[in-house]
C-alpha cells in the first residue's frame, strides 16, 4: 500500500474520461497547477478540443480501450491519476475497474457498494439513514413504488408501479427495449412523496472533515415535463414517466436543516471506514427526498463525484462559506491530491 506515496508526485497528470463532469474536473486541476489529460473518444474530439485547460487529449475509439494492456502501459508512462465519475462506473464492470493498475483517486473498492443494491442498502442502514421500504417480491407491491435498474443509469429505465400488473407491464416494456433481460435485474423501492434533493460532500482524510460543497436537484425527462400537460389530457394519454437526467438546478436548504445534513454525512464517512477501508476519501453524494414533515429519506448515495456538481464550477453558496475563492468539487479533488503529495500521504486518497 505504501508504494503509491513513493511513486505519485507533483508531476502526475490529472485525468478522467471525457464525459459527465470532465470539464469541471480538469478545469479544477488546472487551477491547482496540475497538467491535465482527457481520455477522449474519437467522436467527441472536436468538442473537447475547444477547452484550453486540457493539455493533452488522449484519443481512443472507445472508453473500454482502457482495458487494453498497451494503452494502460502508455497511460502509466504518462503518470496519470484517474478521477472516477458516473461514466467510468457505467462503462466497466466492477471487477474490471478493481484490476486497472492506473492509480484511481478515492476508494475504488467502494464503487462496488454504490453499484450493488444490497451492499448499498447495508451501508445506508448502518449509517442510520431513513431509507424507503424495499419491496422484495412483485406481489408485495401495495403502494406506489419506483422500479430501478442496478448501477449508475442516471435514472434511465426507471418506472412507477402500484401493483403486480403495473410492475409486469413496465418490466415487459424494458425487456422489449432490450434494456434488461429479466425482471430479476430490477429493484423495487417505495416511492417517497416530497422533494428530491442531492447533497454534495467532500471528505478529506487529511484534515478528517466533511465539507458540504453544494446542493442540487435534477431536471429529469420526462417526469419534469409531465406537469406542463393539464391533468385531464394526461389521463387520456396514458403517460409512463421516465427519470432520465437532463440537467440540474442549484438549491439551498432551510438553514435549520443543515445540522442534520452534516451529521448524516459524518455518520456515512465513519461507517465507510469500518465497512470498506480506507473509507470515502473525496466526493460523495447523499440523495433523497424531504417529505412534508421535513424528514429526509435517503434513496441512494453516490460514492464519487456526481454531475450535479457541474453547477458550481465557480463555487456554490456552501463552498463560499468554507473557501475565500471559487471552489468546485473538481478543484477540491486536485487540492486534496496536491496536499497529500506535499504531506507524503497519497496512500490515504488514491487506490
Ligand atoms: P436515482 O438515479 O436513483 O438517483 O433516481 C432518479 C430519480 O428518481 C430521482 O431524481 C428522483 O426523482 C426519483 N427517485 C428515486 N428514488 C425515489 C424514491 N424512493 N422515491 C421518490 N422518488 C425517487
mmCIF file of C-alpha atoms and ligand atoms in Angstrom:
data_model
loop_
_atom_site.group_PDB
_atom_site.id
_atom_site.type_symbol
_atom_site.label_atom_id
_atom_site.label_comp_id
_atom_site.label_asym_id
_atom_site.label_seq_id
_atom_site.Cartn_x
_atom_site.Cartn_y
_atom_site.Cartn_z
ATOM 1 C CA UNK A 1 0.000 0.000 0.000
ATOM 2 C CA UNK A 2 2.749 2.473 0.889
ATOM 3 C CA UNK A 3 4.117 2.273 -2.627
ATOM 4 C CA UNK A 4 1.762 4.925 -4.033
ATOM 5 C CA UNK A 5 3.159 7.690 -1.822
ATOM 6 C CA UNK A 6 6.575 6.952 -3.256
ATOM 7 C CA UNK A 7 5.546 6.966 -6.917
ATOM 8 C CA UNK A 8 2.976 9.756 -7.062
ATOM 9 C CA UNK A 9 4.473 13.212 -7.213
ATOM 10 C CA UNK A 10 3.600 16.715 -8.369
ATOM 11 C CA UNK A 11 4.442 15.815 -11.964
ATOM 12 C CA UNK A 12 1.450 13.497 -12.057
ATOM 13 C CA UNK A 13 -1.256 14.413 -14.513
ATOM 14 C CA UNK A 14 -4.928 14.657 -13.574
ATOM 15 C CA UNK A 15 -7.058 12.668 -15.953
ATOM 16 C CA UNK A 16 -10.611 11.497 -16.461
ATOM 17 C CA UNK A 17 -12.962 10.129 -19.121
ATOM 18 C CA UNK A 18 -14.363 12.762 -21.479
ATOM 19 C CA UNK A 19 -17.953 12.851 -20.260
ATOM 20 C CA UNK A 20 -20.098 13.522 -17.140
ATOM 21 C CA UNK A 21 -18.073 16.185 -15.235
ATOM 22 C CA UNK A 22 -14.722 16.019 -17.009
ATOM 23 C CA UNK A 23 -14.651 19.730 -17.872
ATOM 24 C CA UNK A 24 -15.105 20.709 -14.248
ATOM 25 C CA UNK A 25 -12.560 18.152 -13.010
ATOM 26 C CA UNK A 26 -9.835 19.206 -15.453
ATOM 27 C CA UNK A 27 -10.523 22.924 -15.079
ATOM 28 C CA UNK A 28 -10.156 22.466 -11.301
ATOM 29 C CA UNK A 29 -6.928 20.506 -11.791
ATOM 30 C CA UNK A 30 -5.513 23.249 -13.977
ATOM 31 C CA UNK A 31 -6.463 25.900 -11.402
ATOM 32 C CA UNK A 32 -4.486 23.903 -8.833
ATOM 33 C CA UNK A 33 -1.432 23.837 -11.079
ATOM 34 C CA UNK A 34 -1.613 20.280 -12.460
ATOM 35 C CA UNK A 35 -1.155 19.149 -16.030
ATOM 36 C CA UNK A 36 -4.352 17.606 -17.432
ATOM 37 C CA UNK A 37 -5.125 14.748 -19.804
ATOM 38 C CA UNK A 38 -8.551 13.819 -21.144
ATOM 39 C CA UNK A 39 -9.303 10.262 -22.200
ATOM 40 C CA UNK A 40 -11.411 11.164 -25.171
ATOM 41 C CA UNK A 41 -13.464 9.062 -27.547
ATOM 42 C CA UNK A 42 -12.740 9.923 -31.178
ATOM 43 C CA UNK A 43 -16.349 11.002 -31.746
ATOM 44 C CA UNK A 44 -16.025 13.760 -29.116
ATOM 45 C CA UNK A 45 -12.598 15.086 -30.080
ATOM 46 C CA UNK A 46 -13.845 18.217 -31.838
ATOM 47 C CA UNK A 47 -15.942 19.152 -28.799
ATOM 48 C CA UNK A 48 -13.239 18.749 -26.162
ATOM 49 C CA UNK A 49 -10.568 20.434 -28.319
ATOM 50 C CA UNK A 50 -12.200 23.768 -27.524
ATOM 51 C CA UNK A 51 -11.064 23.832 -23.902
ATOM 52 C CA UNK A 52 -7.636 25.312 -23.273
ATOM 53 C CA UNK A 53 -7.223 23.847 -19.787
ATOM 54 C CA UNK A 54 -6.970 20.370 -21.329
ATOM 55 C CA UNK A 55 -3.248 19.908 -22.025
ATOM 56 C CA UNK A 56 -3.450 16.529 -23.698
ATOM 57 C CA UNK A 57 -6.314 14.739 -25.489
ATOM 58 C CA UNK A 58 -5.625 11.013 -25.436
ATOM 59 C CA UNK A 59 -7.815 9.712 -28.232
ATOM 60 C CA UNK A 60 -9.351 6.246 -28.031
ATOM 61 C CA UNK A 61 -12.105 4.616 -30.059
ATOM 62 C CA UNK A 62 -13.974 3.521 -27.000
ATOM 63 C CA UNK A 63 -13.609 4.050 -23.242
ATOM 64 C CA UNK A 64 -13.275 0.301 -22.846
ATOM 65 C CA UNK A 65 -9.913 0.528 -24.639
ATOM 66 C CA UNK A 66 -8.554 1.343 -21.183
ATOM 67 C CA UNK A 67 -8.600 -2.396 -20.576
ATOM 68 C CA UNK A 68 -6.069 -2.862 -23.352
ATOM 69 C CA UNK A 69 -2.703 -3.542 -21.664
ATOM 70 C CA UNK A 70 -0.713 -1.449 -24.188
ATOM 71 C CA UNK A 71 -2.932 1.544 -23.587
ATOM 72 C CA UNK A 72 -2.699 1.017 -19.845
ATOM 73 C CA UNK A 73 1.115 0.985 -20.049
ATOM 74 C CA UNK A 74 1.112 4.127 -22.168
ATOM 75 C CA UNK A 75 -1.071 5.877 -19.587
ATOM 76 C CA UNK A 76 1.086 4.666 -16.693
ATOM 77 C CA UNK A 77 4.080 6.202 -18.502
ATOM 78 C CA UNK A 78 2.177 9.443 -18.751
ATOM 79 C CA UNK A 79 1.799 9.342 -14.932
ATOM 80 C CA UNK A 80 -1.931 9.897 -14.765
ATOM 81 C CA UNK A 81 -4.216 9.813 -11.749
ATOM 82 C CA UNK A 82 -7.695 8.852 -12.895
ATOM 83 C CA UNK A 83 -10.664 10.677 -11.365
ATOM 84 C CA UNK A 84 -13.660 8.314 -11.396
ATOM 85 C CA UNK A 85 -17.155 9.512 -12.289
ATOM 86 C CA UNK A 86 -20.502 8.041 -13.369
ATOM 87 C CA UNK A 87 -19.360 7.256 -16.911
ATOM 88 C CA UNK A 88 -16.455 5.159 -15.631
ATOM 89 C CA UNK A 89 -18.844 3.142 -13.495
ATOM 90 C CA UNK A 90 -21.425 2.644 -16.228
ATOM 91 C CA UNK A 91 -18.861 1.576 -18.856
ATOM 92 C CA UNK A 92 -16.937 -1.000 -16.818
ATOM 93 C CA UNK A 93 -17.711 -3.976 -14.649
ATOM 94 C CA UNK A 94 -16.537 -3.538 -11.073
ATOM 95 C CA UNK A 95 -14.076 -6.433 -11.436
ATOM 96 C CA UNK A 96 -12.536 -4.638 -14.387
ATOM 97 C CA UNK A 97 -12.183 -1.376 -12.510
ATOM 98 C CA UNK A 98 -10.693 -3.089 -9.500
ATOM 99 C CA UNK A 99 -7.992 -4.607 -11.699
ATOM 100 C CA UNK A 100 -6.943 -1.430 -13.531
ATOM 101 C CA UNK A 101 -3.368 -0.582 -12.495
ATOM 102 C CA UNK A 102 -3.714 3.137 -13.082
ATOM 103 C CA UNK A 103 -3.969 4.997 -9.745
ATOM 104 C CA UNK A 104 -7.599 5.955 -9.121
ATOM 105 C CA UNK A 105 -8.485 8.908 -6.904
ATOM 106 C CA UNK A 106 -10.650 7.871 -3.941
ATOM 107 C CA UNK A 107 -11.509 4.360 -2.825
ATOM 108 C CA UNK A 108 -12.125 2.186 -5.881
ATOM 109 C CA UNK A 109 -13.402 -0.637 -3.651
ATOM 110 C CA UNK A 110 -16.369 1.445 -2.543
ATOM 111 C CA UNK A 111 -17.672 1.781 -6.110
ATOM 112 C CA UNK A 112 -18.992 -1.773 -5.735
ATOM 113 C CA UNK A 113 -21.049 -0.623 -2.756
ATOM 114 C CA UNK A 114 -22.597 2.046 -4.925
ATOM 115 C CA UNK A 115 -23.438 -0.286 -7.812
ATOM 116 C CA UNK A 116 -24.719 -3.280 -5.843
ATOM 117 C CA UNK A 117 -28.139 -2.527 -4.343
ATOM 118 C CA UNK A 118 -27.731 -4.987 -1.458
ATOM 119 C CA UNK A 119 -24.390 -3.523 -0.347
ATOM 120 C CA UNK A 120 -25.751 -0.043 -0.896
ATOM 121 C CA UNK A 121 -28.710 -0.702 1.391
ATOM 122 C CA UNK A 122 -26.379 -2.182 4.035
ATOM 123 C CA UNK A 123 -24.183 0.920 4.084
ATOM 124 C CA UNK A 124 -27.210 3.230 4.253
ATOM 125 C CA UNK A 125 -28.801 1.234 7.091
ATOM 126 C CA UNK A 126 -25.547 1.061 9.046
ATOM 127 C CA UNK A 127 -25.169 4.826 8.631
ATOM 128 C CA UNK A 128 -28.565 5.182 10.369
ATOM 129 C CA UNK A 129 -30.250 6.678 7.315
ATOM 130 C CA UNK A 130 -34.037 6.677 6.931
ATOM 131 C CA UNK A 131 -34.462 4.695 3.738
ATOM 132 C CA UNK A 132 -37.538 3.867 1.626
ATOM 133 C CA UNK A 133 -39.088 0.476 2.139
ATOM 134 C CA UNK A 134 -37.537 -2.146 -0.106
ATOM 135 C CA UNK A 135 -40.059 -4.473 -1.785
ATOM 136 C CA UNK A 136 -38.666 -7.951 -2.368
ATOM 137 C CA UNK A 137 -41.462 -9.551 -4.379
ATOM 138 C CA UNK A 138 -43.694 -8.086 -7.026
ATOM 139 C CA UNK A 139 -46.824 -9.475 -5.362
ATOM 140 C CA UNK A 140 -45.948 -7.405 -2.277
ATOM 141 C CA UNK A 141 -46.386 -4.124 -4.164
ATOM 142 C CA UNK A 142 -49.284 -2.402 -2.408
ATOM 143 C CA UNK A 143 -48.465 1.308 -2.644
ATOM 144 C CA UNK A 144 -46.776 3.488 -5.233
ATOM 145 C CA UNK A 145 -43.249 2.199 -5.951
ATOM 146 C CA UNK A 146 -40.339 3.218 -8.124
ATOM 147 C CA UNK A 147 -38.671 0.394 -10.031
ATOM 148 C CA UNK A 148 -34.950 0.843 -10.673
ATOM 149 C CA UNK A 149 -32.079 -0.764 -12.524
ATOM 150 C CA UNK A 150 -28.771 -1.592 -10.841
ATOM 151 C CA UNK A 151 -25.759 0.682 -11.298
ATOM 152 C CA UNK A 152 -25.332 4.298 -12.366
ATOM 153 C CA UNK A 153 -28.012 4.583 -15.029
ATOM 154 C CA UNK A 154 -28.833 8.247 -14.384
ATOM 155 C CA UNK A 155 -32.492 7.397 -13.794
ATOM 156 C CA UNK A 156 -32.847 5.842 -17.260
ATOM 157 C CA UNK A 157 -35.322 2.986 -17.454
ATOM 158 C CA UNK A 158 -36.906 3.684 -14.057
ATOM 159 C CA UNK A 159 -40.681 3.320 -13.915
ATOM 160 C CA UNK A 160 -43.537 3.556 -11.444
ATOM 161 C CA UNK A 161 -45.602 0.584 -10.314
ATOM 162 C CA UNK A 162 -48.564 0.393 -7.945
ATOM 163 C CA UNK A 163 -49.438 -3.303 -8.146
ATOM 164 C CA UNK A 164 -48.124 -6.530 -9.624
ATOM 165 C CA UNK A 165 -49.705 -5.918 -13.021
ATOM 166 C CA UNK A 166 -48.196 -2.454 -13.475
ATOM 167 C CA UNK A 167 -44.805 -3.862 -12.466
ATOM 168 C CA UNK A 168 -45.081 -6.614 -15.086
ATOM 169 C CA UNK A 169 -46.171 -4.146 -17.770
ATOM 170 C CA UNK A 170 -43.170 -1.888 -17.085
ATOM 171 C CA UNK A 171 -40.852 -4.848 -16.988
ATOM 172 C CA UNK A 172 -42.126 -6.207 -20.335
ATOM 173 C CA UNK A 173 -41.506 -2.819 -21.893
ATOM 174 C CA UNK A 174 -37.871 -2.759 -20.679
ATOM 175 C CA UNK A 175 -37.310 -6.300 -21.992
ATOM 176 C CA UNK A 176 -38.821 -5.263 -25.336
ATOM 177 C CA UNK A 177 -36.449 -2.282 -25.470
ATOM 178 C CA UNK A 178 -33.573 -4.673 -24.611
ATOM 179 C CA UNK A 179 -32.688 -2.606 -21.521
ATOM 180 C CA UNK A 180 -32.908 -5.723 -19.316
ATOM 181 C CA UNK A 181 -33.129 -9.474 -19.912
ATOM 182 C CA UNK A 182 -35.293 -10.426 -16.950
ATOM 183 C CA UNK A 183 -37.206 -8.878 -14.078
ATOM 184 C CA UNK A 184 -34.512 -10.108 -11.679
ATOM 185 C CA UNK A 185 -32.447 -7.123 -12.802
ATOM 186 C CA UNK A 186 -34.963 -4.748 -11.253
ATOM 187 C CA UNK A 187 -35.106 -3.307 -7.768
ATOM 188 C CA UNK A 188 -38.365 -2.131 -6.224
ATOM 189 C CA UNK A 189 -38.458 0.722 -3.734
ATOM 190 C CA UNK A 190 -41.322 2.532 -2.037
ATOM 191 C CA UNK A 191 -41.957 5.891 -3.748
ATOM 192 C CA UNK A 192 -41.348 8.724 -1.266
ATOM 193 C CA UNK A 193 -43.546 11.749 -1.744
ATOM 194 C CA UNK A 194 -41.776 15.078 -1.235
ATOM 195 C CA UNK A 195 -38.969 16.974 -2.936
ATOM 196 C CA UNK A 196 -35.814 15.259 -4.228
ATOM 197 C CA UNK A 197 -32.533 16.754 -3.002
ATOM 198 C CA UNK A 198 -28.916 15.878 -3.833
ATOM 199 C CA UNK A 199 -26.345 16.742 -1.159
ATOM 200 C CA UNK A 200 -22.794 17.061 -2.464
ATOM 201 C CA UNK A 201 -19.992 16.408 0.011
ATOM 202 C CA UNK A 202 -16.239 16.079 0.114
ATOM 203 C CA UNK A 203 -14.497 14.086 2.831
ATOM 204 C CA UNK A 204 -10.878 14.920 3.478
ATOM 205 C CA UNK A 205 -8.893 12.212 5.249
ATOM 206 C CA UNK A 206 -6.079 14.736 5.565
ATOM 207 C CA UNK A 207 -7.989 17.044 7.900
ATOM 208 C CA UNK A 208 -10.667 14.478 8.863
ATOM 209 C CA UNK A 209 -13.534 16.771 7.890
ATOM 210 C CA UNK A 210 -16.703 16.548 5.858
ATOM 211 C CA UNK A 211 -17.400 19.590 3.678
ATOM 212 C CA UNK A 212 -20.774 20.393 2.128
ATOM 213 C CA UNK A 213 -19.863 21.896 -1.252
ATOM 214 C CA UNK A 214 -23.241 22.155 -2.948
ATOM 215 C CA UNK A 215 -26.861 21.067 -3.223
ATOM 216 C CA UNK A 216 -28.881 20.478 -6.361
ATOM 217 C CA UNK A 217 -31.991 18.910 -7.755
ATOM 218 C CA UNK A 218 -32.219 17.204 -11.091
ATOM 219 C CA UNK A 219 -34.193 18.089 -14.178
ATOM 220 C CA UNK A 220 -35.463 14.773 -15.455
ATOM 221 C CA UNK A 221 -37.176 13.837 -18.661
ATOM 222 C CA UNK A 222 -39.932 13.330 -18.933
ATOM 223 C CA UNK A 223 -41.191 13.324 -15.333
ATOM 224 C CA UNK A 224 -40.442 17.068 -15.009
ATOM 225 C CA UNK A 225 -42.283 17.809 -18.243
ATOM 226 C CA UNK A 226 -45.465 15.954 -17.467
ATOM 227 C CA UNK A 227 -46.661 18.711 -15.116
ATOM 228 C CA UNK A 228 -46.861 21.023 -18.148
ATOM 229 C CA UNK A 229 -49.729 18.993 -19.525
ATOM 230 C CA UNK A 230 -53.140 19.528 -17.867
ATOM 231 C CA UNK A 231 -54.356 16.553 -15.825
ATOM 232 C CA UNK A 232 -57.402 15.787 -17.985
ATOM 233 C CA UNK A 233 -55.111 15.417 -21.027
ATOM 234 C CA UNK A 234 -52.538 13.391 -19.077
ATOM 235 C CA UNK A 235 -55.236 10.847 -18.230
ATOM 236 C CA UNK A 236 -56.206 10.439 -21.889
ATOM 237 C CA UNK A 237 -52.594 9.997 -22.989
ATOM 238 C CA UNK A 238 -51.867 7.175 -20.526
ATOM 239 C CA UNK A 239 -48.331 8.503 -19.943
ATOM 240 C CA UNK A 240 -45.495 6.484 -18.371
ATOM 241 C CA UNK A 241 -42.907 8.874 -16.944
ATOM 242 C CA UNK A 242 -39.177 8.210 -17.151
ATOM 243 C CA UNK A 243 -36.443 9.734 -14.948
ATOM 244 C CA UNK A 244 -33.645 10.383 -17.404
ATOM 245 C CA UNK A 245 -31.403 13.167 -16.036
ATOM 246 C CA UNK A 246 -31.028 16.040 -18.491
ATOM 247 C CA UNK A 247 -29.627 18.757 -16.227
ATOM 248 C CA UNK A 248 -29.544 20.132 -12.697
ATOM 249 C CA UNK A 249 -30.812 23.121 -10.737
ATOM 250 C CA UNK A 250 -28.905 24.759 -7.848
ATOM 251 C CA UNK A 251 -30.565 24.709 -4.481
ATOM 252 C CA UNK A 252 -30.186 25.931 -0.926
ATOM 253 C CA UNK A 253 -31.865 24.342 2.084
ATOM 254 C CA UNK A 254 -33.530 25.956 5.059
ATOM 255 C CA UNK A 255 -30.634 26.661 7.386
ATOM 256 C CA UNK A 256 -32.334 24.726 10.194
ATOM 257 C CA UNK A 257 -31.989 21.547 8.123
ATOM 258 C CA UNK A 258 -28.233 21.848 7.688
ATOM 259 C CA UNK A 259 -27.112 20.469 11.036
ATOM 260 C CA UNK A 260 -28.753 17.126 10.276
ATOM 261 C CA UNK A 261 -27.242 17.170 6.789
ATOM 262 C CA UNK A 262 -23.749 17.326 8.290
ATOM 263 C CA UNK A 263 -24.422 14.580 10.841
ATOM 264 C CA UNK A 264 -25.719 12.262 8.101
ATOM 265 C CA UNK A 265 -22.566 12.822 6.067
ATOM 266 C CA UNK A 266 -20.305 12.370 9.090
ATOM 267 C CA UNK A 267 -22.024 9.099 10.053
ATOM 268 C CA UNK A 268 -21.667 7.924 6.486
ATOM 269 C CA UNK A 269 -17.961 8.802 6.264
ATOM 270 C CA UNK A 270 -17.273 6.988 9.557
ATOM 271 C CA UNK A 271 -19.211 3.860 8.535
ATOM 272 C CA UNK A 272 -17.383 3.600 5.214
ATOM 273 C CA UNK A 273 -14.083 3.455 7.118
ATOM 274 C CA UNK A 274 -15.315 0.386 9.013
ATOM 275 C CA UNK A 275 -17.068 -1.386 6.149
ATOM 276 C CA UNK A 276 -14.858 -0.528 3.142
ATOM 277 C CA UNK A 277 -11.418 0.712 4.204
ATOM 278 C CA UNK A 278 -9.977 3.250 3.645
ATOM 279 C CA UNK A 279 -13.500 4.777 3.586
ATOM 280 C CA UNK A 280 -14.628 7.599 1.363
ATOM 281 C CA UNK A 281 -11.751 9.960 0.595
ATOM 282 C CA UNK A 282 -13.077 12.601 -1.792
ATOM 283 C CA UNK A 283 -16.535 13.425 -3.157
ATOM 284 C CA UNK A 284 -19.788 11.657 -2.407
ATOM 285 C CA UNK A 285 -23.451 12.499 -2.672
ATOM 286 C CA UNK A 286 -26.393 11.631 -0.434
ATOM 287 C CA UNK A 287 -29.597 11.580 -2.427
ATOM 288 C CA UNK A 288 -33.124 11.567 -1.092
ATOM 289 C CA UNK A 289 -36.462 13.200 -0.569
ATOM 290 C CA UNK A 290 -37.570 15.662 2.106
ATOM 291 C CA UNK A 291 -41.139 14.723 2.972
ATOM 292 C CA UNK A 292 -43.829 17.141 4.145
ATOM 293 C CA UNK A 293 -42.575 16.917 7.746
ATOM 294 C CA UNK A 294 -39.074 17.959 6.717
ATOM 295 C CA UNK A 295 -37.761 14.422 7.279
ATOM 296 C CA UNK A 296 -35.064 13.298 4.886
ATOM 297 C CA UNK A 297 -35.448 9.825 3.373
ATOM 298 C CA UNK A 298 -32.285 8.679 1.597
ATOM 299 C CA UNK A 299 -32.910 6.617 -1.536
ATOM 300 C CA UNK A 300 -29.348 6.492 -2.901
ATOM 301 C CA UNK A 301 -25.777 7.568 -2.465
ATOM 302 C CA UNK A 302 -23.022 8.056 -4.997
ATOM 303 C CA UNK A 303 -19.538 7.167 -3.805
ATOM 304 C CA UNK A 304 -17.779 9.569 -6.188
ATOM 305 C CA UNK A 305 -18.299 12.950 -7.825
ATOM 306 C CA UNK A 306 -21.824 13.496 -9.206
ATOM 307 C CA UNK A 307 -22.655 15.531 -12.304
ATOM 308 C CA UNK A 308 -24.810 17.935 -10.266
ATOM 309 C CA UNK A 309 -21.533 19.477 -9.055
ATOM 310 C CA UNK A 310 -21.110 20.907 -12.591
ATOM 311 C CA UNK A 311 -23.390 23.715 -11.438
ATOM 312 C CA UNK A 312 -20.727 25.060 -9.144
ATOM 313 C CA UNK A 313 -17.624 25.435 -11.304
ATOM 314 C CA UNK A 314 -17.343 28.880 -9.807
ATOM 315 C CA UNK A 315 -18.249 27.736 -6.289
ATOM 316 C CA UNK A 316 -21.602 27.408 -4.527
ATOM 317 C CA UNK A 317 -23.204 29.264 -1.606
ATOM 318 C CA UNK A 318 -21.885 26.448 0.613
ATOM 319 C CA UNK A 319 -18.339 26.281 -0.755
ATOM 320 C CA UNK A 320 -18.235 30.049 -0.377
ATOM 321 C CA UNK A 321 -18.736 29.657 3.373
ATOM 322 C CA UNK A 322 -15.621 27.486 3.546
ATOM 323 C CA UNK A 323 -13.282 28.983 0.959
ATOM 324 C CA UNK A 324 -12.448 32.542 0.042
ATOM 325 C CA UNK A 325 -12.012 31.510 -3.582
ATOM 326 C CA UNK A 326 -14.162 29.668 -6.154
ATOM 327 C CA UNK A 327 -14.016 26.014 -5.104
ATOM 328 C CA UNK A 328 -15.660 23.473 -7.361
ATOM 329 C CA UNK A 329 -15.724 19.787 -6.448
ATOM 330 C CA UNK A 330 -13.251 19.181 -9.272
ATOM 331 C CA UNK A 331 -10.860 21.749 -7.891
ATOM 332 C CA UNK A 332 -11.307 20.388 -4.359
ATOM 333 C CA UNK A 333 -10.183 16.960 -5.581
ATOM 334 C CA UNK A 334 -6.982 18.398 -7.030
ATOM 335 C CA UNK A 335 -6.383 20.497 -3.905
ATOM 336 C CA UNK A 336 -6.523 17.287 -1.842
ATOM 337 C CA UNK A 337 -4.137 15.491 -4.196
ATOM 338 C CA UNK A 338 -1.732 18.425 -4.038
ATOM 339 C CA UNK A 339 -1.838 18.467 -0.233
ATOM 340 C CA UNK A 340 -1.436 14.702 0.028
ATOM 341 C CA UNK A 341 1.638 14.781 -2.221
ATOM 342 C CA UNK A 342 3.136 17.537 -0.084
ATOM 343 C CA UNK A 343 2.469 15.607 3.125
ATOM 344 C CA UNK A 344 3.537 12.258 1.644
ATOM 345 C CA UNK A 345 0.029 10.866 2.389
ATOM 346 C CA UNK A 346 -1.148 9.868 -1.100
ATOM 347 C CA UNK A 347 -1.960 6.323 0.063
ATOM 348 C CA UNK A 348 -4.883 7.709 2.016
ATOM 349 C CA UNK A 349 -6.587 9.203 -1.041
ATOM 350 C CA UNK A 350 -5.637 7.039 -4.016
ATOM 351 C CA UNK A 351 -6.242 3.310 -4.558
HETATM 352 P P1 LIG B 1 -31.592 7.824 -8.846
HETATM 353 O O1 LIG B 1 -30.975 7.623 -10.207
HETATM 354 O O2 LIG B 1 -31.823 6.576 -8.097
HETATM 355 O O3 LIG B 1 -30.877 8.852 -8.059
HETATM 356 O O4 LIG B 1 -33.065 8.376 -9.068
HETATM 357 C C1 LIG B 1 -33.502 9.093 -10.180
HETATM 358 C C2 LIG B 1 -34.730 9.903 -9.811
HETATM 359 O O5 LIG B 1 -35.778 9.062 -9.383
HETATM 360 C C3 LIG B 1 -34.508 10.852 -8.646
HETATM 361 O O6 LIG B 1 -34.032 12.096 -9.050
HETATM 362 C C4 LIG B 1 -35.897 11.012 -8.070
HETATM 363 O O7 LIG B 1 -36.649 11.949 -8.827
HETATM 364 C C5 LIG B 1 -36.509 9.683 -8.312
HETATM 365 N N1 LIG B 1 -36.470 8.758 -7.164
HETATM 366 C C6 LIG B 1 -35.567 7.776 -6.941
HETATM 367 N N2 LIG B 1 -35.896 7.054 -5.875
HETATM 368 C C7 LIG B 1 -37.038 7.575 -5.394
HETATM 369 C C8 LIG B 1 -37.885 7.240 -4.284
HETATM 370 N N3 LIG B 1 -37.651 6.190 -3.499
HETATM 371 N N4 LIG B 1 -38.999 7.993 -4.122
HETATM 372 C C9 LIG B 1 -39.271 9.039 -4.936
HETATM 373 N N5 LIG B 1 -38.516 9.378 -5.990
HETATM 374 C C10 LIG B 1 -37.414 8.667 -6.210
#
